[in-house]
XYZ file of C-alpha atoms in Angstrom:
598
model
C -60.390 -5.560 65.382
C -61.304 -9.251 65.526
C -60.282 -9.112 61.867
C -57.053 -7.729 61.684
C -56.402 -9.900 64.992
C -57.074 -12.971 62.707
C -55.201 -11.412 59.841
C -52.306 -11.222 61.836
C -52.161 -14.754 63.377
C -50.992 -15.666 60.005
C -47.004 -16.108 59.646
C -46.425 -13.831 56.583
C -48.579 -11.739 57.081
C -47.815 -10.530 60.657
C -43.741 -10.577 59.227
C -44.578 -8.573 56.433
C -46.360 -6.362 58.598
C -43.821 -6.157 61.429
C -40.982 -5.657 58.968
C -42.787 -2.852 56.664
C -43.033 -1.011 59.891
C -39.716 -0.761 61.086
C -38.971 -0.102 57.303
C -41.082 3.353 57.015
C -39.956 4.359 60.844
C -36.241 4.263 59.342
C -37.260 5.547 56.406
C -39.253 8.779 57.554
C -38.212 8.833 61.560
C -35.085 8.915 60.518
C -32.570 10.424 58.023
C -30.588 7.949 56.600
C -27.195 8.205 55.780
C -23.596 5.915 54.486
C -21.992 4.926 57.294
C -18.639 5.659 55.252
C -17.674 6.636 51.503
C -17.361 3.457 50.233
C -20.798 3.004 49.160
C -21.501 6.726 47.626
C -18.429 5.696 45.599
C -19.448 2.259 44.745
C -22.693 3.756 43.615
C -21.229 6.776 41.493
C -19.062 4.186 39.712
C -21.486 1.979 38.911
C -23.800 4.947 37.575
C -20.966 5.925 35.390
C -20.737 9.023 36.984
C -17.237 9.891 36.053
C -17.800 8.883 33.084
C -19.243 5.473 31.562
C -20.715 3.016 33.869
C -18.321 0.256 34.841
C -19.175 -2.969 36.033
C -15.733 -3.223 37.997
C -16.304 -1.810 41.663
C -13.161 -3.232 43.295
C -14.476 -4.852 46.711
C -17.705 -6.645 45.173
C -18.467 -9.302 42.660
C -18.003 -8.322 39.229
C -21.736 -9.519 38.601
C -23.599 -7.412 41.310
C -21.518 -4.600 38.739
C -23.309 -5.853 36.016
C -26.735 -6.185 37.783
C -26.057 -2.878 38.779
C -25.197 -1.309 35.091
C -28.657 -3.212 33.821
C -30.420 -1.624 36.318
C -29.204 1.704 35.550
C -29.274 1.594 31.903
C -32.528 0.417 32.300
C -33.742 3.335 35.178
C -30.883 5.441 35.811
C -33.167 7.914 38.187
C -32.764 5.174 41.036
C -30.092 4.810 43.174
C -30.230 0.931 42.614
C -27.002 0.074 45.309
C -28.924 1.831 47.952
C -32.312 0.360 47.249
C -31.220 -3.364 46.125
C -30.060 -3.399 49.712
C -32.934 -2.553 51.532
C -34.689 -4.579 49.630
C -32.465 -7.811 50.483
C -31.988 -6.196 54.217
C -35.491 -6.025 53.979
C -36.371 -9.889 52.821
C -33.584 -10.895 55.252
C -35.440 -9.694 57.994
C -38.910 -10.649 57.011
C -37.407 -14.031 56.385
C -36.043 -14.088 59.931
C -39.079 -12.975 61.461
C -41.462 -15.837 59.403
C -39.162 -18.396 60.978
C -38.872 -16.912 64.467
C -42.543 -16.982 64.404
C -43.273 -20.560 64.457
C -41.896 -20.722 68.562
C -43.823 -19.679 71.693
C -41.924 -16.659 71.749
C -41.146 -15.533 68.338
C -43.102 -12.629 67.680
C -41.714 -11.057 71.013
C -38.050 -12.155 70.117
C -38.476 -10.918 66.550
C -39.533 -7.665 67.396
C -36.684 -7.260 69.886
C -34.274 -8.379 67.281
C -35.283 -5.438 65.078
C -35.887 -2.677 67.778
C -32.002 -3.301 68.300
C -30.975 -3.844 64.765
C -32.810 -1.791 62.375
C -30.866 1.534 62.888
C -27.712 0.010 61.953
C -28.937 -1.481 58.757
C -31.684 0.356 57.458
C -30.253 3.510 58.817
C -26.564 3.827 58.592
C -26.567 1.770 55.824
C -23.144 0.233 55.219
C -22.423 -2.187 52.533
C -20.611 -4.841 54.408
C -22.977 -4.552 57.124
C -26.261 -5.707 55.136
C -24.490 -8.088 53.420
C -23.517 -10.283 56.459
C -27.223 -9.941 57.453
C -28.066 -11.190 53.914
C -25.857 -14.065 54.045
C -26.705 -15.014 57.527
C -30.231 -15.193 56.437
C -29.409 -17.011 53.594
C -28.053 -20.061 55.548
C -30.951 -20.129 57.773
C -33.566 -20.265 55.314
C -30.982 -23.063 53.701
C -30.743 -25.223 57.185
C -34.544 -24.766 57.900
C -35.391 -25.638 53.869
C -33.006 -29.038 54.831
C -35.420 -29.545 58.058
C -38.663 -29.182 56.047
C -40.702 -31.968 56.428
C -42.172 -33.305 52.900
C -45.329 -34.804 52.181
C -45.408 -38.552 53.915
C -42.493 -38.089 56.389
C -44.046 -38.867 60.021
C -45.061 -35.711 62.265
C -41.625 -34.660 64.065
C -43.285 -32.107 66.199
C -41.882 -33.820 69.431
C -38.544 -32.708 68.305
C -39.253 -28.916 69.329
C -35.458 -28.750 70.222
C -34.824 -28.986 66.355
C -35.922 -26.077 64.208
C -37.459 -28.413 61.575
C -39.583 -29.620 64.366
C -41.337 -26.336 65.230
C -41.237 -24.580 61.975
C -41.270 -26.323 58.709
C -43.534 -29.049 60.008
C -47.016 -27.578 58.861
C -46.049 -26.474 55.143
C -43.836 -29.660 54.283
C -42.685 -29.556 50.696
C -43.952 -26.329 49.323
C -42.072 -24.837 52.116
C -39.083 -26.382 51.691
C -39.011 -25.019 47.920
C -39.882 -21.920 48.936
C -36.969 -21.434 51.786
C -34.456 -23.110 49.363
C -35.088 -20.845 46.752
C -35.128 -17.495 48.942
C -32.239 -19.020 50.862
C -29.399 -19.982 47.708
C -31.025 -16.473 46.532
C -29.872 -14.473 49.504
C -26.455 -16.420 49.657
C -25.472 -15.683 46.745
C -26.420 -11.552 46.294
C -24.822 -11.243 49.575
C -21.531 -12.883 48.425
C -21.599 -10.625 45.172
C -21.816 -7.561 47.763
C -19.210 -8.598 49.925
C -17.458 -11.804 49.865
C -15.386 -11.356 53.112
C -18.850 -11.214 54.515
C -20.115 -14.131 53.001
C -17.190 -15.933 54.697
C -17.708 -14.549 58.188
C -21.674 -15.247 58.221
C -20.302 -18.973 57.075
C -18.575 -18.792 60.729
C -21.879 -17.733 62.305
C -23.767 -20.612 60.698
C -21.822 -23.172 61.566
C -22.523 -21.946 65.116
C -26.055 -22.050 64.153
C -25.779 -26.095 62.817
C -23.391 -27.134 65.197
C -26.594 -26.131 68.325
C -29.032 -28.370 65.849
C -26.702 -31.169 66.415
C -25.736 -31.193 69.867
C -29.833 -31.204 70.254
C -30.062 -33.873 67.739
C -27.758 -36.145 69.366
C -28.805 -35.786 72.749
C -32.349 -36.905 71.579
C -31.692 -39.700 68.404
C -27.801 -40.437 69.119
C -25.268 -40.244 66.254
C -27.390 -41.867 63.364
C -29.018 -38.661 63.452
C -25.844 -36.377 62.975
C -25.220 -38.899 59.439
C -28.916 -38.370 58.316
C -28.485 -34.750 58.907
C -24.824 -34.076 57.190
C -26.516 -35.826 53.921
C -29.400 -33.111 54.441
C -27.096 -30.695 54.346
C -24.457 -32.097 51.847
C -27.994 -32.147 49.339
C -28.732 -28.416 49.661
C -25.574 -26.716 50.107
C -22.874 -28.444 47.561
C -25.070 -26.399 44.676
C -25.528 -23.710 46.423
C -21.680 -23.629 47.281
C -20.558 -24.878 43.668
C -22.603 -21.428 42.146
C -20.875 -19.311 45.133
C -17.419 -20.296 44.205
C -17.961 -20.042 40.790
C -19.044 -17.064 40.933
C -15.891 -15.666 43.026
C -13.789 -17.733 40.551
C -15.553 -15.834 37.145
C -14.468 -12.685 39.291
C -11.097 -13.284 39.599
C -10.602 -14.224 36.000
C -12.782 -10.887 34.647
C -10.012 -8.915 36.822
C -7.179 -10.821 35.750
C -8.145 -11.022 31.508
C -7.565 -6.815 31.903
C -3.894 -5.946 32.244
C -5.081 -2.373 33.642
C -7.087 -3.875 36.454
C -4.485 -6.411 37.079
C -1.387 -3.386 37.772
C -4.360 -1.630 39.965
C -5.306 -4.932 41.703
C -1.774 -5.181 43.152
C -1.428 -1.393 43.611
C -5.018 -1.265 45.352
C -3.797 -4.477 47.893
C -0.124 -2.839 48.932
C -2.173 0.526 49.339
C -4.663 -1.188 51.048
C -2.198 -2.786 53.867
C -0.470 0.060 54.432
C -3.019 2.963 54.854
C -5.780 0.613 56.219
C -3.922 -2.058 58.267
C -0.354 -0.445 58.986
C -0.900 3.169 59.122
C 0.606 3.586 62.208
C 3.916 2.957 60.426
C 3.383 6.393 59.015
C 3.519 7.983 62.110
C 6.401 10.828 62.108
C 6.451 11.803 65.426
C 7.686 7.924 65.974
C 9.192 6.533 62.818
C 10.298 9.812 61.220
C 13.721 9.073 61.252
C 13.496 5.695 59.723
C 10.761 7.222 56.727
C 13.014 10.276 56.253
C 16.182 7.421 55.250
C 13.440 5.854 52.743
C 12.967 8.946 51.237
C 9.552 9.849 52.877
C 9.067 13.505 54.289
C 6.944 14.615 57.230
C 4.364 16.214 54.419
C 4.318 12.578 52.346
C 2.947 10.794 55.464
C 0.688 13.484 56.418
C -0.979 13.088 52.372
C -0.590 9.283 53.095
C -2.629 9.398 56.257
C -5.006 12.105 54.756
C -5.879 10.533 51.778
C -3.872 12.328 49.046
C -1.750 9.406 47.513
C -2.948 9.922 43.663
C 0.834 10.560 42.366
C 1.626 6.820 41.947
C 4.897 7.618 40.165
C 6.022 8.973 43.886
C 3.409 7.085 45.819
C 4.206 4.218 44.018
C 3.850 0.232 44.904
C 7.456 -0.192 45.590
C 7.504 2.455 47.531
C 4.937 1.489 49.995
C 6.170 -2.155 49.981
C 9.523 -0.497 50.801
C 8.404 0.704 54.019
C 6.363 -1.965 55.256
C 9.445 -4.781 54.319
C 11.496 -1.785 56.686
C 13.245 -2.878 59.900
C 10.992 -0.361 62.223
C 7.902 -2.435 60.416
C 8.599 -5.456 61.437
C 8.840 -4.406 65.356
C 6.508 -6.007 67.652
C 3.512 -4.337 68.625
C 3.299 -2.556 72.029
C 1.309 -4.669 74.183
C 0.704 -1.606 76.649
C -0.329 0.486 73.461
C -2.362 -2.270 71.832
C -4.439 -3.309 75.167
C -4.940 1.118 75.536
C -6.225 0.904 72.199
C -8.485 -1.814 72.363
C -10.396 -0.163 75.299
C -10.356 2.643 73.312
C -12.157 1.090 70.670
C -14.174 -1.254 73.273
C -15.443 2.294 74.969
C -15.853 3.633 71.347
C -18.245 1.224 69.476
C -19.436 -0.961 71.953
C -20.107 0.684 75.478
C -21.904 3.212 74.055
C -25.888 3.587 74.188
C -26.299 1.575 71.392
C -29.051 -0.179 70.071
C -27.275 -3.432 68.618
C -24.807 -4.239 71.091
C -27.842 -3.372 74.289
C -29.605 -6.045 71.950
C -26.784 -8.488 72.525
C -26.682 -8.273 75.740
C -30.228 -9.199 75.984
C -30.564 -11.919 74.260
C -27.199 -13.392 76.016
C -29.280 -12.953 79.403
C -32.078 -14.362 78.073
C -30.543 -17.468 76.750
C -28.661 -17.645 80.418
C -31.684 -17.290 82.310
C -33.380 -19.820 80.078
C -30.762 -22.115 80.986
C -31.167 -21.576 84.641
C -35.557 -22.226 84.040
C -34.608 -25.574 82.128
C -31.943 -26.891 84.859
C -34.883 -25.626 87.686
C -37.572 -27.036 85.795
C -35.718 -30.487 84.840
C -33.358 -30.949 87.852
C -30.627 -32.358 85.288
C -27.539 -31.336 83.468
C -28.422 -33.140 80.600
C -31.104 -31.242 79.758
C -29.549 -27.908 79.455
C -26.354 -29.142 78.335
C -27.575 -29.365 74.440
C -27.799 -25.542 74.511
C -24.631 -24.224 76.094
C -22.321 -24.917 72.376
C -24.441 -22.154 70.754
C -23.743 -19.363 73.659
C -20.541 -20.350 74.122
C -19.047 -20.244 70.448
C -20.949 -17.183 70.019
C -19.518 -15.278 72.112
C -16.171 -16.631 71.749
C -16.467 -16.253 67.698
C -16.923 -12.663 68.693
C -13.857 -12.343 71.209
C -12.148 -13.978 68.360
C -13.017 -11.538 65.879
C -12.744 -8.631 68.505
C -8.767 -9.683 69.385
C -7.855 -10.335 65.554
C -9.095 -7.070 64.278
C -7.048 -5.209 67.321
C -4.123 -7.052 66.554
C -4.390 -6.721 62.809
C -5.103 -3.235 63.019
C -8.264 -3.414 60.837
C -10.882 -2.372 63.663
C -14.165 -1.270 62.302
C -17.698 -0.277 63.334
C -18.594 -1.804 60.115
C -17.402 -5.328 60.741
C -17.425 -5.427 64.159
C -21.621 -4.701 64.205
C -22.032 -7.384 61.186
C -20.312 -9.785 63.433
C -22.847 -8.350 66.279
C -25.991 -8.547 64.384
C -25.130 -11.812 63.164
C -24.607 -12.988 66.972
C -28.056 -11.573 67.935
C -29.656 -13.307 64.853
C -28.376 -16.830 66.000
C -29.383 -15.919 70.275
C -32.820 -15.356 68.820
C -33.545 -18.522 67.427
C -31.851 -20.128 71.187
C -34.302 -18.246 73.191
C -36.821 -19.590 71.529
C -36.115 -22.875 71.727
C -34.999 -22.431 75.933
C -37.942 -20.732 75.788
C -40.656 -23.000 74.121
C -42.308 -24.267 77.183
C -43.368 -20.643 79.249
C -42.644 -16.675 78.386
C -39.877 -14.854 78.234
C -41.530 -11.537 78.685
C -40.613 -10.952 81.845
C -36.974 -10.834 81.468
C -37.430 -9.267 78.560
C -40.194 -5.971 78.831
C -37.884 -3.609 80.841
C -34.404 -4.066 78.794
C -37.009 -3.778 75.320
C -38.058 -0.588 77.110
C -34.084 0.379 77.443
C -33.399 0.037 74.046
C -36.488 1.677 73.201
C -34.660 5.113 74.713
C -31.750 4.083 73.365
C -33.368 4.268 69.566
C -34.783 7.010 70.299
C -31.388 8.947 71.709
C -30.068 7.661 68.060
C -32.867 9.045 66.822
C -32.389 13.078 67.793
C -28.427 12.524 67.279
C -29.235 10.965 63.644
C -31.406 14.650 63.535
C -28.747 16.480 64.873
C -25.927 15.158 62.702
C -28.143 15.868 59.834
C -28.481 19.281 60.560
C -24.863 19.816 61.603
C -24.467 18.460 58.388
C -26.827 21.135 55.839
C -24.556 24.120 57.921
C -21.275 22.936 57.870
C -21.135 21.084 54.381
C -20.921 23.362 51.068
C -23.331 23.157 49.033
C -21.972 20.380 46.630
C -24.843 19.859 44.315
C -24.654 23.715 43.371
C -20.701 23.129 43.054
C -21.263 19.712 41.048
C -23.758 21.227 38.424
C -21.120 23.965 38.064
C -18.254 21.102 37.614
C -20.598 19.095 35.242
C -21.270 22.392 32.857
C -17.891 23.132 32.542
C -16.391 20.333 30.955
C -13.277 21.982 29.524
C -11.630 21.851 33.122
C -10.171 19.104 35.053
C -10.884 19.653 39.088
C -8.394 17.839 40.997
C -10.246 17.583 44.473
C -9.140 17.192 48.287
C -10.165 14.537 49.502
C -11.476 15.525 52.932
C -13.016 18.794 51.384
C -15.549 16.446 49.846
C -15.415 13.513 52.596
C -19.037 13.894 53.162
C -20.717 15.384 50.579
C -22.831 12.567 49.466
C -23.276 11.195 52.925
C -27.000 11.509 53.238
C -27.719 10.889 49.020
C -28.765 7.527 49.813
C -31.473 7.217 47.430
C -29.940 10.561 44.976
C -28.647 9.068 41.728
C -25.915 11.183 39.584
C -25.882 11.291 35.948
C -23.540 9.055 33.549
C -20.609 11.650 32.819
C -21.801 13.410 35.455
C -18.311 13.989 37.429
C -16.417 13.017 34.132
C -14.117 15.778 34.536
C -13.936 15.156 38.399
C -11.329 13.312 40.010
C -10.321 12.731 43.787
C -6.743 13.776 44.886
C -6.165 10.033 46.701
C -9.620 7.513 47.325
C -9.459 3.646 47.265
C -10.373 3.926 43.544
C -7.335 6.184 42.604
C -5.172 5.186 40.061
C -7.865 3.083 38.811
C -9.350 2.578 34.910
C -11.911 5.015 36.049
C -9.961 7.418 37.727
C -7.080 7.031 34.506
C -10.354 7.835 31.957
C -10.943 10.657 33.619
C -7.213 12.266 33.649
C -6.269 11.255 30.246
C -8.871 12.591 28.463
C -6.937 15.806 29.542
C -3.716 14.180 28.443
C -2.341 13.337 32.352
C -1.697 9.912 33.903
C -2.748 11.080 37.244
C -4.695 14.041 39.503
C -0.790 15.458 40.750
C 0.685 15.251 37.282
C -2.276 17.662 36.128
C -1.430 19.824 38.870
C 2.458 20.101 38.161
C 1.791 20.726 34.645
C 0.295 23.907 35.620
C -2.390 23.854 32.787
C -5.089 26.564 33.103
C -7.638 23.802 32.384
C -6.684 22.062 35.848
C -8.793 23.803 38.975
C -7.579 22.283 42.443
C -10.683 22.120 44.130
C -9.790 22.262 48.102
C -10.672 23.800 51.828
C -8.327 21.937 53.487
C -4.778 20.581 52.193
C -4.150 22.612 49.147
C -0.897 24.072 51.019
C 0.269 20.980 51.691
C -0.312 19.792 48.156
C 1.810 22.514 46.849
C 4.148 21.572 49.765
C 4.233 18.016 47.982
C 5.211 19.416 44.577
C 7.808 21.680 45.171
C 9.420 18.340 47.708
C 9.226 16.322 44.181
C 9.470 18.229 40.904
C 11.333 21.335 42.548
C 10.445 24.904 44.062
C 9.020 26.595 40.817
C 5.335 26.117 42.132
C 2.893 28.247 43.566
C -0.503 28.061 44.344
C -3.012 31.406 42.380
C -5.035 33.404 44.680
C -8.171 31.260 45.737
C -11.608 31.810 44.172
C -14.600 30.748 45.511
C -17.935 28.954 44.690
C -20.550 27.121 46.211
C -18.324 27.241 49.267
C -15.505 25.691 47.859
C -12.350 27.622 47.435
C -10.205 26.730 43.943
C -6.629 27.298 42.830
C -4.848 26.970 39.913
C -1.277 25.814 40.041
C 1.405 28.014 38.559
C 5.051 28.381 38.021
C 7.194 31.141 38.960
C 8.115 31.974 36.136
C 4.860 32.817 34.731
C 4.929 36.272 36.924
């Protein structure tokens, strides 16, 4: 016991060994699961499941495409998305913890910090998500790599208001290497996973360096804010000159392809009005004004549901035609917006969850810190150093709460990334309001809270998952049947198979698996993928296979085919109807026929 109690004292080890536990509880406690489709799709692209594998996944960096089709040419029986991002999440966190561990209080803080945080990233893994954590981490290994103290620099461990002073003092330049390195590393792969991401953790960090220098200039004036934006200037201009360049080689892969270019601007219009402006679409309110543009009752409902594939009707001048409309351009509701943001405030944050009961937390922490130092010191000046961080925390976050309200673009996703990212930069203020006594005793009955709370998320992650094997068809038995019978085209609803893959986090298919598979409307319709699929059957897109009525197209759908036959007849007249349904593997198919064929 003495042994492993020794073992342990030692930074990395007791990080890697904190870390690798909260790992395997996610791992094997829990069923993981993505948070949304995006990242099932993301992976099946890259895989070249419908067909070839394709660097080009729309909302990341053309190079983590490429990374990706290595990987998978090189082991295609791994789901590399999935498992390249718990292993960054996973280095993120272990990096975090290393750090955190070099104050009074940072094996206690660290452990807290992943208690509250590990279900939302190791668990409902979500793309954007872990790469906001990535980033995040990034930058603090980069500001702590500028603090490290090289060989021959005098001891700065007086300045334990300074991270540099309590951290990187004992490894000097070896350190600094090392954090630089694992830092610009981190940075980067989470800017080819998400840029917008990258961008919002660059929010969080300057948060993070604008607490070092209110410290720094209450203790060594303004010289030390010069010395320090030189620091800084040294080890992020590279750093930033690769970032840019890489979103800049991005932009010109996209634009040298004339295809990816036409579904670039069809993918943005799309993109603000089913994402941002939906509510536009709503019949019961606007249905006069989309009836005068042309748009039927049925149209919106395929809009809102998902079913937009026919770009010839769905088209981008279309959509642009009814957001430029009068009715769009109507100021919002303030009545409606204020319901709806306690809707959404009731939804994803006053719930019994881990992350935000985390937050909350470390806030009272950092305040009751404040209150020790003011006792302790009997002056504003010594607490006053430590108020910017808690304050432009939480207002970054109001800020961020408001603008996606107003904007319409609320989402768990982006709203925890901006939460975990809050309770990353709190941990590192504890520790320094703590460095002088323990915090356990604010801190040992809310850990105990959030320990019931994981657990509640634990038996609902169970319960979900079975909910999940009884009321989901059996699509692997369905998608070996697809894959053997190549001489069809399924057209598929979109909701039918909305969560079929939710829980194949770490379940790989095939290249060509789903070659002969295409989705009636996804955010990769109407794409070079989704057009390789269809023309190899001779059609431009999924509805103009179905109006053909060839008996090689099967519409593969539980929920909307009505409504899709509903959409024909509206367009390219009443000569449709819809076979009688067959069934397999739970999914019901139709063929599409004319009248005239009776």
């Amino acid at each position: 016991m003495k042994y492993l109690r020794s073992f342990l004292e030692k930074r990395a080890v007791f990080a890697l060994a904190l870390n690798t536990v909260f790992l395997l509880a996610a791992l094997f406690l829990f069923r993981p699961f993505f948070e949304e489709t995006d990242d099932s799709s993301l992976a099946m692209i890259a895989e070249g499941a419908f067909g070839s594998r394709c660097p080009y996944l729309i909302y990341t960096n053309i190079m983590y495409g490429r990374l990706l089709t290595l990987l998978y040419a090189l082991i295609p029986s791994v789901r590399w998305h999935s498992v390249l991002q718990y292993i960054f999440c996973f280095i993120s966190f272990t990096l975090i913890t290393y750090l955190l561990d070099g104050y009074r209080n940072g094996r206690l803080i660290s452990a807290l910090l992943l208690l509250s945080s590990f279900y939302e990233i190791y668990v409902s893994l979500q793309y954007s998500k872990t790469a906001a954590l990535i980033c995040l981490a990034g930058y603090i290994s980069l500001i702590f790599a500028t603090g490290a103290k090289s060989a021959g620099e005098p001891d700065r461990h007086d300045l334990k208001f300074v991270p540099e002073g309590t951290v990187c003092r004992q490894n000097g330049a070896k350190e600094r290497v090392f954090l630089f390195a694992a830092g610009a590393l981190l940075l980067i792969f989470g800017l080819c996973l998400r840029k917008e991401c990258f961008f919002l953790a660059t929010l969080f960090a300057g948060i993070f360096i604008a607490g070092i220098w209110t410290k720094e200039l209450s203790l060594r004036g303004r010289g030390a804010i010069k010395e320090l934006i030189k620091s800084y200037m040294k080890t992020f201009v590279p750093v930033f000159a690769v970032s840019f360049g890489l979103i800049l080689l991005n932009t010109l892969a996209c634009q040298s392809d004339g295809e990816w270019v036409r579904f670039t601007e069809y993918n943005d219009t799309r993109t603000e009005l089913i994402d941002y402006r939906f509510d536009l679409l709503d019949y019961e309110r606007y249905g006069e004004e989309l009836e005068a543009l042309g748009v039927s009752e049925n149209d919106a409902l395929l809009y809102l549901t998902w079913q937009f594939g026919d770009d010839s009707v769905f088209s981008v001048s279309k959509m642009r035609e009814i957001l430029d409309a009068p009715f769009a351009q109507e100021k919002p509701r303030w009545i409606e917006t204020a319901k709806s943001f306690v809707r959404h405030i009731y939804d994803d944050i006053l719930t019994f969850n881990p992350a935000f009961m985390g937050l909350m937390i470390l806030a009272g922490a950092c305040i009751a810190g404040l209150w020790e130092k003011y006792r302790n010191e009997k002056r504003k000046g010594a607490v006053l150093p430590y108020y910017p961080v808690l304050f432009l925390c939480f207002a970054a976050l109001f800020v961020i709460l408001v603008y996606f309200e107003l904007s319409r673009r609320w989402s768990h996703r982006i709203i925890y990334a901006a939460f975990l990212m809050a309770m990353v930069i709190l941990s590192f203020e504890v520790c320094l309001l703590w460095e002088d006594s323990s915090v356990k005793e604010y801190t040992a009955i809310p850990a105990g809270v959030i320990c019931i709370s994981v657990l509640t998320a634990c038996l609902g992650n169970h319960f979900d998952h079975n909910s999940y094997l009884r009321s989901v068809p059996e699509v692997n038995d369905y998608i070996a049947c697809v894959s053997g019978d190549k001489e069809r085209l399924y057209v598929a609803d979109t909701f039918t198979f909305q969560d079929s893959f939710k829980y194949k986090v770490f379940e790989p298919l095939k290249e060509g698996e789903l070659g002969n598979f295409v989705l009636a409307g996804s955010w990769y319709v109407n794409s070079p993928i989704t057009r390789a699929v269809t023309s190899a059957f001779g059609y431009d897109n999924p509805y103009e296979a179905l109006r053909a009525a060839d008996d090689r197209v099967i519409l593969s759908d539980n929920i909307y085919a009505a409504e899709k036959l509903l959409y024909l007849k509206e367009h390219y007249g009443e000569g449709f109807k819809l076979s009688e349904p067959s069934e397999r593997a739970g999914i019901k198919e139709y063929r599409v026929i004319r009248e005239s064929e009776e």
